[in-house]
Coordinates of C-alpha atoms in Angstrom, one line a residue:
M1 CA -23.8 2.2 -13.6
A2 CA -23.7 5.1 -14.5
E3 CA -23.2 6.0 -18.1
S4 CA -19.9 7.1 -20.0
Y5 CA -19.6 9.8 -21.5
R6 CA -19.0 8.7 -24.5
N7 CA -22.4 6.7 -24.4
F8 CA -24.1 9.9 -23.9
H9 CA -22.7 11.6 -27.2
R10 CA -22.8 8.4 -29.1
R11 CA -26.5 8.1 -27.9
S12 CA -27.2 11.4 -28.8
I13 CA -26.4 11.0 -32.2
E14 CA -27.4 7.8 -34.4
D15 CA -30.4 7.8 -31.7
R16 CA -31.4 11.8 -32.1
E17 CA -35.1 11.4 -31.7
G18 CA -34.9 8.8 -28.6
F19 CA -32.3 10.8 -26.9
W20 CA -34.1 13.7 -27.0
R21 CA -37.8 12.7 -26.4
E22 CA -35.8 11.6 -23.0
Q23 CA -34.6 15.0 -22.5
A24 CA -37.8 16.9 -23.3
A25 CA -39.7 14.9 -20.2
L26 CA -37.5 17.6 -17.9
I27 CA -40.0 20.5 -19.3
E28 CA -43.7 20.4 -18.8
W29 CA -45.6 20.9 -21.9
E30 CA -49.2 22.0 -22.4
R31 CA -50.1 19.5 -25.7
P32 CA -47.5 17.0 -26.0
F33 CA -44.8 17.3 -29.0
E34 CA -46.8 14.8 -32.4
R35 CA -42.6 14.5 -33.8
V36 CA -39.2 15.0 -31.6
L37 CA -37.2 16.6 -34.8
D38 CA -38.8 17.7 -38.3
Y39 CA -35.6 18.5 -40.4
D40 CA -36.5 18.4 -44.0
R41 CA -35.7 21.0 -45.2
P42 CA -32.2 21.5 -44.1
P43 CA -30.7 23.0 -42.9
F44 CA -33.3 24.5 -40.6
A45 CA -34.6 22.3 -37.5
R46 CA -37.4 21.7 -36.0
W47 CA -37.5 20.2 -32.9
F48 CA -40.7 19.2 -30.6
V49 CA -43.0 19.6 -33.6
G50 CA -46.7 20.5 -32.7
G51 CA -46.0 20.1 -28.3
R52 CA -47.4 22.7 -27.5
T53 CA -44.9 24.7 -23.8
N54 CA -44.3 28.1 -22.5
L55 CA -41.1 29.5 -20.6
C56 CA -42.8 31.1 -17.9
H57 CA -45.0 28.6 -16.7
N58 CA -41.8 25.9 -16.7
A59 CA -39.7 28.4 -15.1
V60 CA -42.3 29.6 -12.6
D61 CA -45.6 28.8 -12.1
R62 CA -45.0 24.5 -12.6
H63 CA -42.7 25.5 -9.6
L64 CA -45.2 27.4 -7.3
A65 CA -46.9 24.2 -5.6
T66 CA -43.5 22.5 -3.8
R67 CA -41.2 25.6 -3.5
A68 CA -43.8 29.2 -3.5
A69 CA -41.4 29.8 0.0
Q70 CA -38.3 29.2 -2.4
P71 CA -35.7 32.2 -2.7
A72 CA -36.5 32.1 -6.6
L73 CA -34.3 35.8 -8.3
I74 CA -31.0 37.4 -5.5
Y75 CA -30.7 40.8 -6.1
V76 CA -26.9 41.9 -5.0
S77 CA -25.9 46.0 -6.0
T78 CA -22.8 47.3 -5.1
E79 CA -23.4 49.9 -6.9
T80 CA -26.5 50.9 -5.2
G81 CA -26.0 49.0 -1.8
A82 CA -29.3 46.8 -2.5
E83 CA -29.8 44.1 -1.3
R84 CA -33.5 41.9 -2.4
T85 CA -34.2 38.5 -2.1
Y86 CA -37.1 37.7 -4.3
T87 CA -39.2 33.8 -3.9
Y88 CA -40.9 31.5 -6.4
G89 CA -44.3 33.2 -5.0
E90 CA -43.3 36.5 -4.9
L91 CA -41.6 36.4 -8.7
H92 CA -44.9 34.8 -10.0
A93 CA -46.5 38.3 -8.3
E94 CA -44.4 40.3 -10.4
V95 CA -43.6 38.8 -12.8
N96 CA -47.7 38.6 -13.4
R97 CA -48.2 42.7 -12.3
C98 CA -45.3 42.9 -15.4
A99 CA -47.9 40.9 -17.8
A100 CA -50.8 42.6 -17.4
M101 CA -48.3 46.5 -17.6
L102 CA -47.6 44.9 -20.9
Q103 CA -51.0 44.1 -22.0
A104 CA -52.5 46.7 -21.0
L105 CA -50.1 48.3 -23.6
G106 CA -51.3 45.8 -26.3
V107 CA -49.1 44.0 -26.4
G108 CA -50.1 40.6 -27.7
K109 CA -48.7 37.1 -29.0
G110 CA -45.6 37.5 -30.8
D111 CA -45.5 41.4 -30.6
R112 CA -42.0 43.1 -29.9
V113 CA -40.4 43.4 -26.3
L114 CA -37.5 45.9 -26.7
I115 CA -36.0 45.8 -23.0
Y116 CA -33.1 47.7 -22.1
M117 CA -31.9 47.5 -18.8
P118 CA -29.9 47.8 -15.9
M119 CA -29.0 44.6 -13.6
I120 CA -31.7 45.4 -12.1
P121 CA -34.9 42.1 -11.2
E122 CA -37.4 44.6 -13.3
A123 CA -35.2 43.5 -16.0
V124 CA -36.3 39.7 -15.2
F125 CA -40.1 40.3 -14.3
A126 CA -40.1 42.3 -18.6
M127 CA -38.4 39.6 -19.9
L128 CA -40.2 36.8 -18.0
A129 CA -43.4 39.2 -18.6
T130 CA -42.8 39.3 -21.8
V131 CA -42.8 35.4 -23.1
R132 CA -45.6 34.3 -20.2
L133 CA -47.6 36.8 -22.8
G134 CA -46.5 35.1 -25.9
A135 CA -44.1 37.8 -27.1
V136 CA -41.2 37.6 -28.2
H137 CA -38.6 40.0 -26.1
S138 CA -35.3 41.8 -27.5
V139 CA -33.1 42.4 -24.0
V140 CA -29.9 45.2 -25.6
F141 CA -26.6 45.7 -23.5
G142 CA -27.9 48.6 -20.8
G143 CA -25.7 51.8 -22.5
F144 CA -25.9 50.6 -25.9
A145 CA -24.7 53.5 -28.2
S146 CA -28.4 55.3 -29.6
H147 CA -27.6 54.6 -33.1
S148 CA -26.3 50.4 -32.2
L149 CA -29.9 50.9 -30.3
A150 CA -31.7 52.1 -32.2
A151 CA -30.4 49.7 -35.4
R152 CA -31.8 47.3 -33.3
I153 CA -35.3 48.7 -32.7
D154 CA -35.4 48.6 -36.7
D155 CA -35.1 45.4 -37.5
A156 CA -37.0 44.0 -33.7
R157 CA -40.2 46.2 -34.5
P158 CA -41.0 47.0 -30.7
A159 CA -45.0 47.5 -30.1
V160 CA -42.8 48.8 -26.0
M161 CA -40.0 49.9 -24.8
I162 CA -39.0 48.9 -21.4
T163 CA -36.0 50.6 -19.6
A164 CA -34.7 52.8 -16.6
D165 CA -33.9 56.0 -15.3
A166 CA -29.7 55.1 -15.7
G167 CA -27.6 52.5 -14.9
M168 CA -24.3 52.0 -12.6
R169 CA -20.9 50.8 -13.0
M170 CA -18.1 51.9 -10.6
G171 CA -20.3 54.8 -8.8
K172 CA -20.7 56.2 -12.5
V173 CA -24.6 56.6 -13.5
I174 CA -25.1 56.0 -16.4
A175 CA -27.4 57.8 -18.3
Y176 CA -29.8 55.8 -19.6
K177 CA -33.2 58.5 -21.4
P178 CA -31.0 60.1 -23.7
L179 CA -29.2 57.5 -24.7
V180 CA -33.1 55.9 -25.7
D181 CA -34.1 59.8 -26.9
E182 CA -32.3 60.4 -29.4
A183 CA -31.8 56.2 -30.2
L184 CA -36.0 56.4 -30.4
R185 CA -35.4 60.0 -32.9
L186 CA -33.1 58.0 -35.2
A187 CA -35.5 55.2 -35.5
Q188 CA -37.3 54.8 -38.2
Q189 CA -40.1 53.2 -36.7
P190 CA -40.1 53.2 -33.0
P191 CA -42.5 51.8 -30.7
K192 CA -45.5 54.0 -29.2
N193 CA -44.5 53.4 -25.6
V194 CA -41.7 53.3 -23.5
V195 CA -41.8 51.7 -20.3
I196 CA -39.3 53.6 -18.2
F197 CA -38.5 52.7 -14.2
D198 CA -37.2 55.4 -12.4
R199 CA -33.8 54.3 -10.2
G200 CA -33.8 58.0 -8.7
L201 CA -30.5 57.5 -10.3
D202 CA -30.5 60.3 -13.0
K203 CA -32.4 63.8 -11.6
S204 CA -32.6 65.6 -14.8
M205 CA -34.9 62.8 -16.9
A206 CA -36.7 64.0 -18.8
R207 CA -40.2 62.2 -20.0
V208 CA -41.8 62.6 -23.4
A209 CA -45.5 63.3 -22.6
G210 CA -47.9 60.5 -24.3
R211 CA -44.5 58.0 -24.8
D212 CA -43.1 57.6 -21.8
V213 CA -44.7 55.0 -19.0
D214 CA -44.1 55.3 -15.5
Y215 CA -43.6 52.0 -14.4
A216 CA -44.5 52.0 -11.0
E217 CA -47.9 53.9 -11.3
L218 CA -48.5 51.5 -14.0
R219 CA -47.3 48.1 -11.3
A220 CA -49.3 50.0 -8.7
R221 CA -52.8 50.1 -11.4
H222 CA -51.6 45.9 -11.5
M223 CA -51.1 45.3 -8.1
D224 CA -53.9 41.7 -8.1
A225 CA -52.7 40.3 -11.8
Q226 CA -53.5 36.7 -13.4
V227 CA -52.8 37.0 -16.2
P228 CA -53.1 33.5 -17.9
V229 CA -49.5 32.1 -19.9
T230 CA -50.0 32.4 -22.8
W231 CA -48.9 28.2 -24.2
L232 CA -46.8 28.9 -28.3
E233 CA -45.9 25.7 -30.2
S234 CA -42.4 25.0 -29.7
N235 CA -41.6 26.4 -32.4
E236 CA -42.9 29.7 -32.3
P237 CA -39.9 32.4 -31.5
S238 CA -38.3 33.3 -27.6
Y239 CA -36.4 36.0 -28.0
I240 CA -34.5 37.9 -30.5
L241 CA -30.7 37.8 -29.2
Y242 CA -28.5 40.7 -31.3
T243 CA -24.6 39.2 -31.9
S244 CA -22.1 41.9 -34.6
G245 CA -22.3 41.0 -38.0
T246 CA -19.2 41.2 -40.1
T247 CA -21.6 43.5 -42.7
G248 CA -21.0 45.6 -39.5
R249 CA -25.9 45.0 -39.6
P250 CA -25.5 43.3 -36.7
K251 CA -27.6 39.4 -36.6
G252 CA -30.9 39.1 -34.7
V253 CA -30.0 35.4 -33.6
Q254 CA -33.6 34.1 -32.9
R255 CA -33.9 31.1 -30.4
D256 CA -37.7 28.6 -30.3
T257 CA -39.2 28.2 -27.4
G258 CA -39.4 24.4 -26.6
G259 CA -36.4 23.2 -28.2
H260 CA -35.0 26.6 -26.4
A261 CA -36.9 25.2 -22.7
V262 CA -35.0 21.8 -23.7
S263 CA -31.4 22.4 -24.4
L264 CA -31.2 24.6 -21.4
I265 CA -32.8 22.0 -18.7
A266 CA -31.3 19.1 -19.4
S267 CA -28.0 21.9 -19.9
M268 CA -28.4 22.2 -15.7
K269 CA -28.5 18.3 -15.1
H270 CA -26.6 17.3 -16.9
I271 CA -23.4 19.8 -17.3
Y272 CA -23.3 21.9 -14.8
C273 CA -25.2 19.9 -11.8
G274 CA -28.0 22.1 -10.3
E275 CA -30.3 20.7 -8.1
P276 CA -33.3 22.0 -7.0
G277 CA -33.1 24.3 -3.8
E278 CA -29.4 25.5 -5.0
T279 CA -28.0 28.6 -5.5
Y280 CA -26.7 29.1 -9.0
F281 CA -24.5 32.8 -9.7
A282 CA -24.1 33.7 -13.3
T283 CA -21.5 37.0 -13.4
S284 CA -22.6 38.5 -16.5
D285 CA -25.7 40.4 -18.0
I286 CA -28.6 39.7 -19.3
G287 CA -27.4 42.3 -22.5
W288 CA -25.8 39.0 -23.4
V289 CA -26.5 35.4 -24.1
V290 CA -24.9 33.1 -20.3
G291 CA -27.3 36.1 -18.8
H292 CA -30.5 34.8 -20.7
S293 CA -29.6 31.2 -20.0
Y294 CA -27.6 32.0 -17.0
I295 CA -28.9 34.1 -15.3
V296 CA -32.1 33.6 -15.6
Y297 CA -34.2 30.2 -17.7
A298 CA -31.9 27.8 -17.0
P299 CA -31.6 28.1 -13.7
L300 CA -35.4 28.5 -12.8
L301 CA -35.9 26.1 -14.8
R302 CA -34.3 23.2 -12.9
G303 CA -36.3 25.2 -10.2
M304 CA -32.6 26.5 -8.4
A305 CA -31.9 30.1 -6.6
S306 CA -30.4 32.9 -9.4
V307 CA -28.1 35.3 -7.8
M308 CA -28.6 38.6 -9.9
Y309 CA -25.6 40.6 -9.4
E310 CA -25.1 44.7 -10.3
G311 CA -21.3 45.8 -10.1
V312 CA -18.4 44.4 -10.4
P313 CA -15.6 41.4 -9.3
V314 CA -13.3 44.1 -6.9
R315 CA -15.3 46.8 -5.9
P316 CA -15.6 46.8 -3.0
D317 CA -13.2 44.8 -2.7
A318 CA -11.0 41.4 -5.1
G319 CA -13.5 39.2 -2.4
I320 CA -17.0 40.2 -3.4
W321 CA -18.2 37.7 -5.6
W322 CA -16.0 35.0 -2.8
K323 CA -18.2 36.8 -0.1
L324 CA -21.8 35.7 -2.1
V325 CA -20.5 32.4 -2.7
E326 CA -20.6 31.9 0.8
Q327 CA -23.9 33.9 2.4
Y328 CA -26.2 32.6 -0.1
K329 CA -24.6 28.9 -0.1
V330 CA -23.2 28.8 -4.3
A331 CA -23.5 25.4 -5.4
V332 CA -22.7 26.6 -9.1
M333 CA -21.0 29.5 -10.5
F334 CA -20.3 30.7 -13.6
S335 CA -17.7 33.6 -14.7
A336 CA -16.1 33.3 -17.7
P337 CA -11.7 34.3 -18.2
T338 CA -11.3 37.8 -18.6
A339 CA -12.6 38.7 -15.0
I340 CA -9.8 35.2 -13.2
R341 CA -7.5 37.5 -14.7
V342 CA -8.8 40.6 -13.2
L343 CA -8.7 38.9 -10.1
K344 CA -5.3 37.2 -10.4
K345 CA -4.0 40.7 -10.2
H346 CA -5.7 40.8 -6.8
D347 CA -4.1 40.2 -3.2
P348 CA -4.5 36.2 -3.6
A349 CA -5.7 35.6 0.7
Y350 CA -9.1 37.3 -1.1
L351 CA -10.3 33.3 -2.1
K352 CA -8.8 31.6 1.4
K353 CA -11.2 35.1 3.1
Y354 CA -14.8 33.2 3.2
D355 CA -15.9 29.7 3.5
L356 CA -16.6 29.1 -0.3
S357 CA -17.3 24.5 1.1
S358 CA -20.6 25.0 -1.0
L359 CA -19.4 25.5 -4.1
K360 CA -18.6 22.1 -6.0
H361 CA -17.6 24.1 -9.2
L362 CA -16.8 26.8 -10.9
F363 CA -17.4 26.5 -14.6
L364 CA -15.8 29.7 -17.7
A365 CA -16.5 30.9 -20.6
G366 CA -16.6 32.9 -23.3
E367 CA -12.7 32.7 -24.1
P368 CA -10.6 30.7 -24.6
L369 CA -9.1 30.2 -20.9
D370 CA -4.7 30.2 -20.6
E371 CA -3.1 26.7 -19.0
P372 CA -1.9 29.6 -16.6
T373 CA -5.4 31.1 -15.2
A374 CA -7.2 28.3 -15.2
R375 CA -4.7 26.3 -13.4
W376 CA -3.9 29.4 -10.8
I377 CA -7.8 29.9 -10.0
A378 CA -8.4 26.3 -9.8
D379 CA -5.1 26.2 -7.1
A380 CA -6.9 28.7 -5.3
L381 CA -10.7 27.4 -5.0
E382 CA -9.5 24.0 -4.2
R383 CA -12.4 23.4 -7.1
P384 CA -13.1 21.7 -9.9
V385 CA -12.1 24.5 -13.0
I386 CA -14.6 23.8 -15.8
D387 CA -13.7 25.1 -19.4
H388 CA -16.9 25.0 -22.0
Y389 CA -17.0 26.6 -24.8
W390 CA -19.9 28.0 -26.7
Q391 CA -21.6 30.9 -28.8
T392 CA -24.1 33.3 -29.1
E393 CA -26.2 31.2 -31.4
T394 CA -25.7 28.2 -29.3
G395 CA -27.1 29.0 -25.9
W396 CA -25.9 26.3 -24.2
S397 CA -21.7 24.2 -24.3
I398 CA -21.0 22.8 -28.1
L399 CA -17.8 21.5 -25.6
A400 CA -17.7 20.7 -22.5
S401 CA -17.5 18.3 -19.8
Y402 CA -20.0 16.5 -17.6
P403 CA -20.3 15.4 -15.0
G404 CA -24.2 14.9 -14.5
V405 CA -22.9 11.8 -16.8
E406 CA -19.3 11.2 -15.9
R407 CA -16.7 13.0 -14.2
T408 CA -14.2 12.5 -17.0
P409 CA -10.1 14.0 -15.9
L410 CA -9.9 18.0 -16.3
K411 CA -7.2 20.0 -19.0
F412 CA -6.2 22.9 -18.8
A413 CA -7.1 25.4 -21.5
S414 CA -9.2 22.7 -22.5
P415 CA -12.6 22.9 -22.9
S416 CA -13.0 19.2 -22.8
F417 CA -15.7 16.9 -25.6
P418 CA -18.6 17.6 -27.8
A419 CA -21.6 17.5 -25.3
Y420 CA -24.9 15.9 -26.3
G421 CA -25.8 16.6 -29.0
Y422 CA -23.5 18.2 -31.3
D423 CA -21.4 16.7 -34.4
L424 CA -18.5 18.0 -34.5
R425 CA -15.7 17.3 -36.8
L426 CA -12.4 19.7 -37.7
L427 CA -11.9 20.9 -41.2
H428 CA -9.4 21.9 -43.2
E429 CA -10.2 25.2 -43.7
T430 CA -10.2 25.0 -48.1
S431 CA -10.8 21.3 -48.6
G432 CA -13.4 20.7 -46.0
Q433 CA -11.6 17.6 -45.1
E434 CA -11.7 16.6 -41.6
V435 CA -8.0 16.8 -39.9
G436 CA -6.3 13.9 -37.9
D437 CA -5.2 14.7 -34.3
E438 CA -3.2 17.4 -33.4
E439 CA -3.8 18.9 -36.8
K440 CA -5.3 22.3 -36.8
G441 CA -8.9 23.0 -38.0
V442 CA -12.0 24.9 -38.6
V443 CA -14.4 23.6 -35.7
A444 CA -17.8 22.5 -37.6
I445 CA -20.7 21.0 -36.6
V446 CA -22.6 18.6 -38.7
P447 CA -26.5 20.2 -39.0
P448 CA -29.5 18.6 -37.8
L449 CA -28.4 21.8 -35.0
P450 CA -29.3 20.2 -31.7
P451 CA -32.6 21.1 -29.2
G452 CA -32.4 25.3 -27.6
C453 CA -28.8 26.7 -31.0
L454 CA -30.1 30.0 -33.0
T455 CA -33.3 28.6 -35.6
T456 CA -32.8 31.4 -38.2
V457 CA -31.6 35.0 -38.2
W458 CA -34.5 37.1 -37.5
G459 CA -36.3 38.1 -40.6
D460 CA -34.0 36.3 -43.1
D461 CA -33.3 32.6 -43.7
D462 CA -31.1 33.5 -46.5
R463 CA -28.2 35.6 -43.8
F464 CA -28.8 32.5 -41.7
V465 CA -28.2 29.8 -44.4
Q466 CA -25.7 32.5 -46.7
T467 CA -23.5 33.4 -42.6
Y468 CA -23.4 30.0 -41.6
F469 CA -23.9 26.6 -44.3
T470 CA -21.3 28.2 -46.2
S471 CA -17.9 27.9 -45.2
F472 CA -17.3 25.0 -47.3
A473 CA -18.1 24.1 -50.8
G474 CA -19.9 21.1 -51.3
K475 CA -21.2 21.2 -47.6
Q476 CA -23.6 22.2 -45.6
V477 CA -22.3 22.0 -42.3
Y478 CA -22.9 24.8 -39.1
S479 CA -18.7 27.1 -39.4
T480 CA -18.1 28.0 -35.5
F481 CA -16.1 30.3 -36.9
D482 CA -13.4 29.8 -34.9
W483 CA -9.5 27.2 -34.8
G484 CA -9.2 24.1 -33.4
I485 CA -7.7 21.2 -32.2
R486 CA -8.0 17.4 -30.6
D487 CA -5.4 15.6 -28.9
R488 CA -5.2 12.0 -28.5
D489 CA -6.7 11.3 -25.9
G490 CA -10.1 13.9 -27.6
Y491 CA -9.6 16.3 -25.3
Y492 CA -11.0 19.8 -27.3
F493 CA -8.6 23.1 -28.0
I494 CA -10.0 27.2 -29.2
L495 CA -7.5 28.1 -31.3
G496 CA -8.6 31.3 -31.9
R497 CA -11.4 33.3 -34.1
T498 CA -10.7 32.2 -37.6
D499 CA -10.5 35.9 -38.6
D500 CA -7.9 36.4 -35.5
V501 CA -5.5 34.4 -38.3
I502 CA -2.0 36.6 -38.3
N503 CA 0.0 35.5 -41.6
V504 CA 3.2 36.0 -41.1
A505 CA 5.8 35.3 -44.0
G506 CA 2.7 32.6 -45.3
H507 CA 3.0 31.2 -41.9
R508 CA -0.5 31.1 -40.0
L509 CA -0.2 31.6 -36.8
G510 CA -3.5 32.5 -34.2
T511 CA -3.0 35.3 -32.1
R512 CA -4.9 32.7 -29.1
E513 CA -1.3 30.2 -29.3
I514 CA 0.6 34.0 -29.0
E515 CA -1.0 34.6 -26.1
E516 CA -0.9 31.2 -24.8
A517 CA 3.4 31.5 -25.2
V518 CA 2.9 35.3 -23.4
C519 CA 0.6 34.6 -21.0
S520 CA 3.6 31.9 -19.3
H521 CA 6.4 34.5 -18.5
A522 CA 5.4 35.3 -15.0
N523 CA 5.0 38.6 -14.4
V524 CA 2.2 38.3 -17.1
A525 CA -1.5 38.4 -16.3
E526 CA -3.3 39.0 -19.7
V527 CA -2.6 39.7 -22.8
A528 CA -3.8 40.9 -25.8
V529 CA -2.1 40.3 -29.5
V530 CA -3.0 41.2 -32.8
G531 CA -1.7 41.5 -36.4
V532 CA -0.7 44.1 -37.9
Q533 CA 0.4 45.1 -41.2
D534 CA 4.2 44.7 -42.2
K535 CA 5.6 45.6 -46.2
L536 CA 8.3 42.9 -44.9
K537 CA 6.1 39.6 -43.4
G538 CA 2.5 40.7 -44.1
Q539 CA 1.7 40.4 -41.3
V540 CA 3.4 40.3 -37.6
P541 CA 2.1 40.4 -33.7
L542 CA 1.8 42.6 -31.4
A543 CA 1.5 41.9 -28.3
F544 CA 0.2 44.2 -25.6
A545 CA 0.7 42.9 -22.1
V546 CA -0.7 43.9 -18.1
A547 CA 2.1 42.5 -15.6
K548 CA 0.7 41.2 -12.9
D549 CA 3.8 43.6 -10.7
P550 CA 4.3 46.8 -13.2
S551 CA 6.4 48.4 -10.0
G552 CA 9.1 47.3 -11.6
L553 CA 8.7 48.1 -15.4
T554 CA 8.7 52.5 -14.5
T555 CA 12.7 52.7 -17.2
P556 CA 12.3 51.8 -20.8
A557 CA 15.4 49.6 -19.9
A558 CA 13.5 47.5 -17.2
R559 CA 10.7 47.2 -20.1
K560 CA 12.9 46.3 -23.2
A561 CA 14.7 43.0 -20.3
M562 CA 10.9 42.0 -19.8
E563 CA 10.1 42.0 -23.5
Q564 CA 13.1 40.2 -23.9
E565 CA 12.1 37.4 -21.7
V566 CA 8.8 36.9 -23.0
F567 CA 10.2 36.3 -26.9
D568 CA 12.4 34.2 -24.9
I569 CA 9.7 32.2 -24.3
V570 CA 7.8 32.6 -27.2
D571 CA 9.9 31.3 -29.3
Q572 CA 10.2 28.1 -27.0
H573 CA 7.2 27.7 -27.6
L574 CA 6.2 28.2 -30.6
G575 CA 9.2 29.4 -32.7
A576 CA 11.2 32.9 -33.3
I577 CA 8.7 32.6 -36.6
G578 CA 6.2 33.5 -33.4
R579 CA 7.9 36.1 -31.4
P580 CA 5.8 39.8 -31.6
A581 CA 7.0 42.8 -33.0
H582 CA 7.5 44.2 -29.6
V583 CA 5.9 43.9 -26.6
L584 CA 4.2 46.7 -24.6
F585 CA 3.4 47.1 -21.8
V586 CA -0.5 48.7 -20.8
T587 CA -1.7 48.7 -16.5
L588 CA -5.5 47.4 -18.4
L589 CA -6.3 46.2 -21.9
P590 CA -9.6 48.2 -23.6
K591 CA -12.5 46.5 -23.1
T592 CA -16.6 46.1 -23.4
R593 CA -18.7 46.2 -20.1
S594 CA -18.5 42.3 -21.0
G595 CA -14.8 41.9 -20.7
K596 CA -14.0 41.3 -24.0
V597 CA -10.8 42.3 -25.0
L598 CA -11.8 44.8 -28.3
R599 CA -9.3 43.4 -30.3
R600 CA -10.1 44.9 -34.3
S601 CA -9.9 48.8 -32.3
I602 CA -6.6 47.9 -30.9
Q603 CA -5.7 46.5 -34.4
A604 CA -7.0 49.2 -36.2
L605 CA -5.3 51.7 -34.0
A606 CA -1.6 49.4 -34.2
E607 CA -2.0 50.1 -38.4
G608 CA -3.3 54.4 -38.2
R609 CA -6.9 53.9 -38.9
D610 CA -10.6 54.4 -37.2
P611 CA -10.7 52.3 -34.0
G612 CA -14.7 52.0 -34.5
D613 CA -17.6 51.9 -32.6
L614 CA -15.9 52.4 -28.4
T615 CA -19.4 52.4 -27.2
T616 CA -19.2 49.2 -25.3
L617 CA -16.1 51.0 -23.8
D618 CA -15.4 49.7 -20.7
D619 CA -12.9 52.3 -19.2
P620 CA -11.9 55.2 -22.5
A621 CA -8.1 55.6 -20.4
A622 CA -7.1 52.0 -21.7
I623 CA -7.7 53.0 -25.2
E624 CA -5.1 56.0 -24.7
Q625 CA -2.5 54.0 -23.0
I626 CA -3.1 51.4 -26.5
K627 CA -1.6 54.9 -28.3
S628 CA 0.5 55.9 -26.2
A629 CA 2.3 52.7 -26.9
I630 CA 2.2 52.8 -30.4
A631 CA 3.3 55.6 -30.5
S632 CA 6.6 54.8 -28.0
V633 CA 7.3 52.6 -30.8
T634 CA 5.9 53.9 -33.5
T635 CA 8.0 58.1 -33.8

């Protein structure tokens, strides 16, 4: 008889050691661990103490005996037209070559390798080669501005950097090498060598003699390399991934080795229901945590084939993702609400054009999923759409439905229940006391954090404690800095960041709540709501909406009429206190290349402030539209 999710979760909290000992059997250990959990120095948790393992061995080598000829990495670029499939045997050979290349440049256990690459297979080879050597990779999103890249170089202090001549997006070449050269000029401790994979996209690329090394030439010298894995104690670091900090200085999220591997492979079994031999398609980028966890490590740990996609969801047309699902018989797909909202503006016929019978379910995460978007894609796919919630810091789900344990009913816009291993609470923002059902609270986790979560901030244990464990006086609990609410059935809903709260005349409103209401309008595809300073009320909400069909909004009168319709809907959902001061219509919202809406930049522009760092902005025209929309109500 199948175990219920409630019993499964309860066991993970009440018998942590027994539960995680079971999960640890899903990977191979070169030396067994002596202790499941060391929590002698709260809030620092050490998992599978004394055990020795290697991420690359578990992701690649251990599959060679049974699936060497099976596809492991499927690369598709709609930017260049390239399409290549690597079997586990071929992936093993490429990773060994890359590991030998790094060794030749002096990289060894504990050294850092900074990877600044587009979505190409060589980026995956570099990641796996780095952990094969027991070194620590730090992947920086390709195209990050030079000063941002330099800050990460100075914090990680890499021995070697790996990059490419250029990336591509929407048919446009994005030259990386000039950004790298400037970053290395700005960095206080630049690496000795930069390995460059030349895609032939930037014909004017200049090389620095004595520093820059050609990837292809170095690879050619190591074609038959066999590099043994370096076994690491479970708690030795595997990678650093930088995330924004409130101080403006990026935080290096540090991940361990054993706990990371165990958490990811367990999630593939219990949450994603991905089986060995099946195909997994995560639409993210390797520069973000989803790319680390679910393009590279988790699918390979599970013995699946992973699709690596370079391109956008609407090029050459809005059916490209579904074409890939049919072509490669994708069983599990993982994307973001933003991407689905983009597709929502296109002809739904694209979703009916391809055979999606292989697809078991679609997972969405990255930002709160609104009910209209969830319902639209679920109806269109006729497949379960599973919302789940997690963070760069956790590396895998905090809230999720886990159909591999029990197929619980899904509620639109709810990421369901606390994932196993998380002792999750909703706490009052000031008192720190638990709130009841239907009451808003801060989503918090009573430590120890489960395996796979960050173990510290790179090089700064104090910052780890101060940032995440000091929000509530007298309580050492991890704060997600997100608002949440739990209904009477035990389902959780995420309402947005605790720092994205609008205080309107003493009433605290989450921007997420207002966005949800605005999106209920039949002609609203997506919306961003920000709080803007107001002399009378302290703050007022301002909404920027993208219409599904903008053809009827060509006159001020038409826009005013639709704005009033939105006001009426918000009044119905939240009351007049939640009504935006204005609803301004644009054709696109400012987003990063990973799909995150730049709400803080929008807010800054609305308040007449500097919008800040826009280096990750996908389309500069979006910012100009925001400026014009604001000017229309302030002049």
